[in-house]
Short mmCIF file of C-alpha atoms in Angstrom, two decimals:
data_model
loop_
_atom_site.label_atom_id
_atom_site.label_comp_id
_atom_site.label_asym_id
_atom_site.label_seq_id
_atom_site.Cartn_x
_atom_site.Cartn_y
_atom_site.Cartn_z
CA MET A 1 29.94 -23.94 7.46
CA THR A 2 26.97 -26.19 8.46
CA PRO A 3 23.34 -26.08 8.54
CA ASP A 4 23.45 -25.20 12.21
CA ASP A 5 25.01 -21.80 11.50
CA PRO A 6 22.03 -19.35 11.26
CA GLN A 7 24.08 -16.82 9.42
CA LEU A 8 23.69 -18.84 6.24
CA LEU A 9 19.89 -18.21 6.28
CA ALA A 10 20.38 -14.64 7.65
CA ASN A 11 22.30 -13.82 4.45
CA ILE A 12 19.38 -14.77 2.17
CA ARG A 13 17.00 -11.69 1.60
CA ILE A 14 13.58 -11.83 0.38
CA VAL A 15 13.04 -8.81 -1.75
CA LEU A 16 9.36 -7.73 -2.54
CA THR A 17 9.27 -5.12 -5.35
CA ARG A 18 6.21 -2.64 -5.78
CA THR A 19 3.90 -4.63 -3.62
CA SER A 20 0.42 -3.26 -4.03
CA HIS A 21 -1.42 -4.70 -0.89
CA PRO A 22 0.07 -4.45 2.48
CA GLY A 23 -1.51 -7.65 3.65
CA ASN A 24 0.57 -9.54 1.22
CA ILE A 25 3.73 -8.09 2.89
CA GLY A 26 2.57 -9.25 6.25
CA ALA A 27 1.67 -12.80 4.98
CA ALA A 28 5.05 -12.95 3.31
CA ALA A 29 6.73 -12.13 6.42
CA ARG A 30 4.91 -14.89 8.17
CA ALA A 31 5.82 -17.43 5.37
CA MET A 32 9.33 -16.48 5.88
CA LYS A 33 9.58 -16.81 9.56
CA THR A 34 8.09 -20.17 9.59
CA MET A 35 11.16 -21.38 7.48
CA GLY A 36 13.73 -19.51 9.46
CA LEU A 37 14.20 -16.65 7.13
CA SER A 38 14.32 -13.16 8.69
CA ARG A 39 15.76 -10.53 6.06
CA LEU A 40 12.74 -8.86 4.53
CA VAL A 41 13.53 -6.15 1.94
CA LEU A 42 10.84 -3.96 0.37
CA VAL A 43 11.20 -1.86 -2.75
CA ASP A 44 8.76 0.97 -3.42
CA PRO A 45 5.72 -0.62 -1.68
CA ALA A 46 2.44 1.15 -2.25
CA VAL A 47 1.57 1.18 1.53
CA PHE A 48 3.90 0.30 4.39
CA PRO A 49 3.89 0.27 7.29
CA ASN A 50 0.21 -0.77 7.72
CA SER A 51 -2.25 -2.39 10.18
CA GLN A 52 -3.20 -4.87 7.40
CA ALA A 53 0.46 -6.01 7.18
CA ASP A 54 0.78 -6.26 11.00
CA ALA A 55 -2.49 -8.42 11.02
CA MET A 56 -1.50 -10.83 8.30
CA ALA A 57 1.99 -11.19 9.75
CA SER A 58 0.52 -12.79 12.94
CA GLY A 59 3.70 -13.53 14.94
CA ALA A 60 6.12 -12.32 12.53
CA ILE A 61 5.69 -8.47 13.21
CA ASP A 62 9.26 -8.45 14.27
CA LEU A 63 10.21 -9.07 10.58
CA LEU A 64 8.08 -6.05 9.52
CA ALA A 65 9.81 -3.86 12.22
CA GLN A 66 13.26 -4.85 10.98
CA ALA A 67 12.38 -4.65 7.22
CA SER A 68 14.50 -2.43 4.88
CA VAL A 69 12.81 -0.21 2.48
CA PHE A 70 14.39 1.10 -0.65
CA THR A 71 13.20 3.27 -3.60
CA THR A 72 14.75 1.22 -6.29
CA LEU A 73 15.64 -2.48 -6.85
CA ALA A 74 19.26 -1.49 -7.66
CA GLU A 75 19.67 0.07 -4.26
CA ALA A 76 18.11 -3.06 -2.55
CA LEU A 77 20.66 -5.36 -4.43
CA ALA A 78 23.63 -3.08 -4.25
CA ASP A 79 25.73 -5.17 -1.78
CA THR A 80 24.41 -8.68 -2.94
CA THR A 81 26.64 -11.05 -5.03
CA LEU A 82 23.55 -13.09 -6.27
CA ALA A 83 20.04 -12.10 -7.14
CA LEU A 84 17.46 -14.45 -8.44
CA GLY A 85 14.11 -13.26 -9.85
CA VAL A 86 10.96 -15.29 -9.35
CA SER A 87 8.57 -15.29 -12.30
CA ALA A 88 6.03 -17.65 -13.83
CA ARG A 89 6.94 -16.22 -17.29
CA ARG A 90 10.10 -17.57 -18.78
CA ARG A 91 12.03 -14.62 -20.46
CA ASP A 92 15.37 -14.35 -22.13
CA ILE A 93 16.45 -11.32 -19.99
CA VAL A 94 18.31 -13.70 -17.75
CA PRO A 95 20.81 -16.19 -18.74
CA GLU A 96 19.70 -19.19 -16.60
CA ILE A 97 16.31 -20.60 -15.43
CA LEU A 98 16.45 -22.60 -12.09
CA THR A 99 13.91 -24.72 -10.27
CA PRO A 100 13.31 -23.92 -6.68
CA PRO A 101 15.57 -26.64 -5.39
CA GLU A 102 18.40 -25.51 -7.69
CA ALA A 103 17.82 -21.95 -6.78
CA SER A 104 17.98 -22.80 -3.13
CA ILE A 105 21.35 -24.69 -3.43
CA ARG A 106 22.74 -21.79 -5.40
CA LEU A 107 21.53 -19.02 -2.89
CA LEU A 108 22.88 -21.10 0.11
CA SER A 109 26.38 -21.85 -1.44
CA GLU A 110 26.84 -18.11 -2.19
CA ALA A 111 25.39 -16.94 1.18
CA GLN A 112 28.54 -18.19 2.78
CA THR A 113 30.30 -15.11 1.53
CA GLY A 114 27.67 -12.37 1.86
CA PRO A 115 24.19 -11.36 1.11
CA VAL A 116 22.12 -12.88 -1.71
CA ALA A 117 18.65 -12.24 -2.65
CA LEU A 118 15.41 -13.96 -3.96
CA VAL A 119 13.36 -11.16 -5.79
CA PHE A 120 9.51 -11.19 -6.20
CA GLY A 121 7.58 -8.72 -8.33
CA ASN A 122 4.30 -6.84 -8.15
CA GLU A 123 1.20 -9.10 -7.53
CA THR A 124 -0.39 -7.97 -10.83
CA SER A 125 2.52 -7.46 -13.27
CA GLY A 126 5.30 -9.40 -11.72
CA LEU A 127 8.84 -8.40 -12.40
CA SER A 128 9.60 -6.00 -15.22
CA ASN A 129 12.30 -6.67 -17.83
CA GLU A 130 14.42 -3.82 -16.25
CA GLU A 131 14.09 -5.40 -12.80
CA LEU A 132 14.99 -8.90 -14.21
CA GLY A 133 17.91 -7.38 -15.79
CA LEU A 134 19.41 -6.79 -12.35
CA CYS A 135 19.16 -10.50 -11.58
CA GLN A 136 21.56 -13.26 -12.52
CA GLY A 137 18.96 -16.07 -12.99
CA LEU A 138 15.28 -16.75 -13.12
CA VAL A 139 13.34 -19.07 -10.80
CA THR A 140 10.13 -20.75 -11.86
CA ILE A 141 7.62 -22.76 -9.78
CA ALA A 142 6.20 -25.68 -11.79
CA ALA A 143 2.65 -24.87 -11.18
CA ASN A 144 -0.41 -26.12 -13.12
CA PRO A 145 0.06 -24.66 -16.66
CA ALA A 146 -3.62 -24.11 -16.88
CA TYR A 147 -3.57 -21.86 -13.81
CA SER A 148 -0.06 -20.88 -12.74
CA SER A 149 -0.88 -17.69 -10.83
CA LEU A 150 0.37 -18.01 -7.35
CA ASN A 151 -0.46 -15.43 -4.48
CA LEU A 152 2.67 -13.58 -3.48
CA ALA A 153 2.75 -15.02 -0.09
CA ALA A 154 2.22 -18.49 -1.35
CA ALA A 155 5.17 -18.12 -3.77
CA VAL A 156 7.42 -16.80 -0.93
CA GLN A 157 6.32 -19.77 1.16
CA VAL A 158 7.21 -22.28 -1.55
CA LEU A 159 10.71 -20.86 -2.05
CA SER A 160 11.11 -20.43 1.70
CA TYR A 161 10.34 -24.08 2.19
CA GLU A 162 12.78 -25.22 -0.53
CA ILE A 163 15.60 -23.12 0.91
CA ARG A 164 15.00 -24.62 4.36
CA GLN A 165 15.06 -28.26 2.91
CA ALA A 166 18.28 -27.64 1.15
CA TRP A 167 19.67 -25.91 4.27
CA LEU A 168 18.75 -28.97 6.28
CA GLY A 169 19.76 -31.53 3.82
CA HIS A 170 23.52 -30.38 3.37
CA PRO A 171 25.98 -31.10 5.87
CA SER A 172 28.49 -28.72 4.11
CA TRP A 173 28.71 -26.39 1.16
CA PRO A 174 31.63 -26.01 -1.29
CA GLN A 175 33.18 -22.49 -1.00
CA PRO A 176 32.60 -20.17 -3.93
CA GLU A 177 35.53 -20.18 -6.38
CA MET A 178 35.97 -16.43 -6.69
CA ASP A 179 35.36 -13.10 -5.12
CA VAL A 180 32.23 -12.20 -6.98
CA ALA A 181 31.39 -8.49 -7.85
CA THR A 182 28.60 -7.03 -5.97
CA GLY A 183 25.27 -5.77 -7.60
CA ASP A 184 26.45 -2.02 -7.14
CA GLU A 185 29.91 -2.82 -8.65
CA MET A 186 28.20 -4.47 -11.66
CA GLU A 187 25.69 -1.60 -12.12
CA ARG A 188 28.70 0.96 -12.07
CA PHE A 189 30.38 -1.26 -14.71
CA TYR A 190 27.29 -1.40 -16.91
CA GLY A 191 26.84 2.43 -16.74
CA HIS A 192 30.53 2.90 -17.49
CA LEU A 193 30.16 0.28 -20.37
CA GLU A 194 27.17 2.08 -21.97
CA THR A 195 28.93 5.36 -21.61
CA ALA A 196 32.12 4.17 -23.30
CA LEU A 197 30.24 2.43 -26.10
CA ALA A 198 28.33 5.65 -26.77
CA GLU A 199 31.53 7.75 -26.94
CA LEU A 200 33.11 5.07 -29.34
CA ALA A 201 29.98 5.54 -31.63
CA PHE A 202 29.30 1.78 -31.04
CA LEU A 203 25.70 2.48 -29.99
CA ASN A 204 23.32 5.42 -30.19
CA PRO A 205 23.36 7.09 -26.84
CA GLY A 206 19.75 8.20 -27.18
CA SER A 207 18.57 4.55 -27.84
CA PRO A 208 20.80 1.73 -26.61
CA GLY A 209 18.09 -0.66 -27.67
CA LYS A 210 18.54 -4.40 -26.99
CA LEU A 211 22.49 -4.20 -26.90
CA MET A 212 22.81 -3.35 -23.27
CA LEU A 213 20.22 -6.08 -22.27
CA LYS A 214 22.26 -8.57 -24.25
CA LEU A 215 25.48 -7.52 -22.69
CA ARG A 216 23.93 -7.68 -19.18
CA ARG A 217 22.85 -11.32 -19.98
CA LEU A 218 26.40 -12.10 -21.30
CA PHE A 219 28.07 -10.87 -18.14
CA ALA A 220 25.38 -12.42 -15.86
CA ARG A 221 26.10 -15.77 -17.44
CA THR A 222 29.88 -15.41 -16.93
CA ARG A 223 29.75 -13.94 -13.46
CA LEU A 224 32.53 -11.45 -12.99
CA ALA A 225 34.88 -11.28 -10.00
CA LYS A 226 35.74 -7.85 -8.41
CA GLU A 227 39.22 -7.95 -10.07
CA GLU A 228 37.74 -8.83 -13.55
CA VAL A 229 35.36 -5.76 -13.27
CA ASN A 230 38.26 -3.44 -12.39
CA ILE A 231 40.20 -4.85 -15.50
CA LEU A 232 37.38 -4.29 -17.80
CA ARG A 233 36.70 -0.81 -16.54
CA GLY A 234 40.36 -0.03 -16.92
CA ILE A 235 40.08 -1.14 -20.54
CA LEU A 236 37.06 1.11 -20.98
CA THR A 237 38.81 4.06 -19.48
CA ALA A 238 41.84 3.54 -21.71
CA ALA A 239 39.63 3.39 -24.85
CA GLN A 240 37.74 6.61 -23.73
CA ASP A 241 40.99 8.38 -23.13
CA ALA A 242 42.41 7.24 -26.63
CA ARG A 243 39.23 8.40 -28.27
CA ARG A 244 39.28 11.75 -26.57
CA THR A 245 42.89 12.26 -27.51
CA GLY A 246 42.30 11.22 -31.20
CA THR A 247 44.63 8.27 -30.97
CA ILE A 248 41.93 5.79 -32.19
CA ALA A 249 39.22 6.38 -34.82
CA GLY A 250 35.43 5.93 -34.08
CA THR A 251 33.87 2.78 -35.20
CA SER A 252 30.62 2.54 -36.99
CA GLY A 253 27.41 2.10 -35.03
CA ARG A 254 26.47 -1.53 -34.27
CA ASN A 255 23.62 -1.21 -31.99
CA SER A 256 20.81 -3.77 -32.55
#
């Protein structure tokens, strides 16, 4: 696959979560279109559609018309194999911190096999820890540390530009080594894992605490293939069955 193939860019989604101001949605759409990106995804926007969004989009109203709107970020990322959150704050929720050029190469490489996403948070509060927990990496823009606040559309423009530069600069891309599990498959696995650990008395079902976040970070760092997810879920099911039939004893709680 070469940079001339538009499908590579078409597989990259720009996801805006809980956007407060419709004008920022339009401005982000304009920033995307100037760099050849077309897949805009909105999660629980405060106001959309809206005339302010149309006005700020200028010649990119077509991206607004085609935008997908979801209630939750998990739904928006369900069929993606890679999601990278964008934040000025470095947090340990995600296993890897990338620069915009590094993130662009990662996104384009994995976009060869299916949809990937770049996730932006609310204008005021950014991405929550729960939202970052759905991402496999964090992207930070090396802004002025004394004033690192970027307008949402400006941040989208910076990342869109870096993606385009990487797209134009690589004549070919190495094929991903494995059939990576999708966001939906991973969320089903995490739900199954939490249920199983609660049944095995490994964690308190009423207060999973930091354990599930740590496990999310572990598996995000290793990146699981579809087959590996199926194997792990099979092990969990076997442990649950053994617990219910009394063939294994409960373990002491180890939640932290």
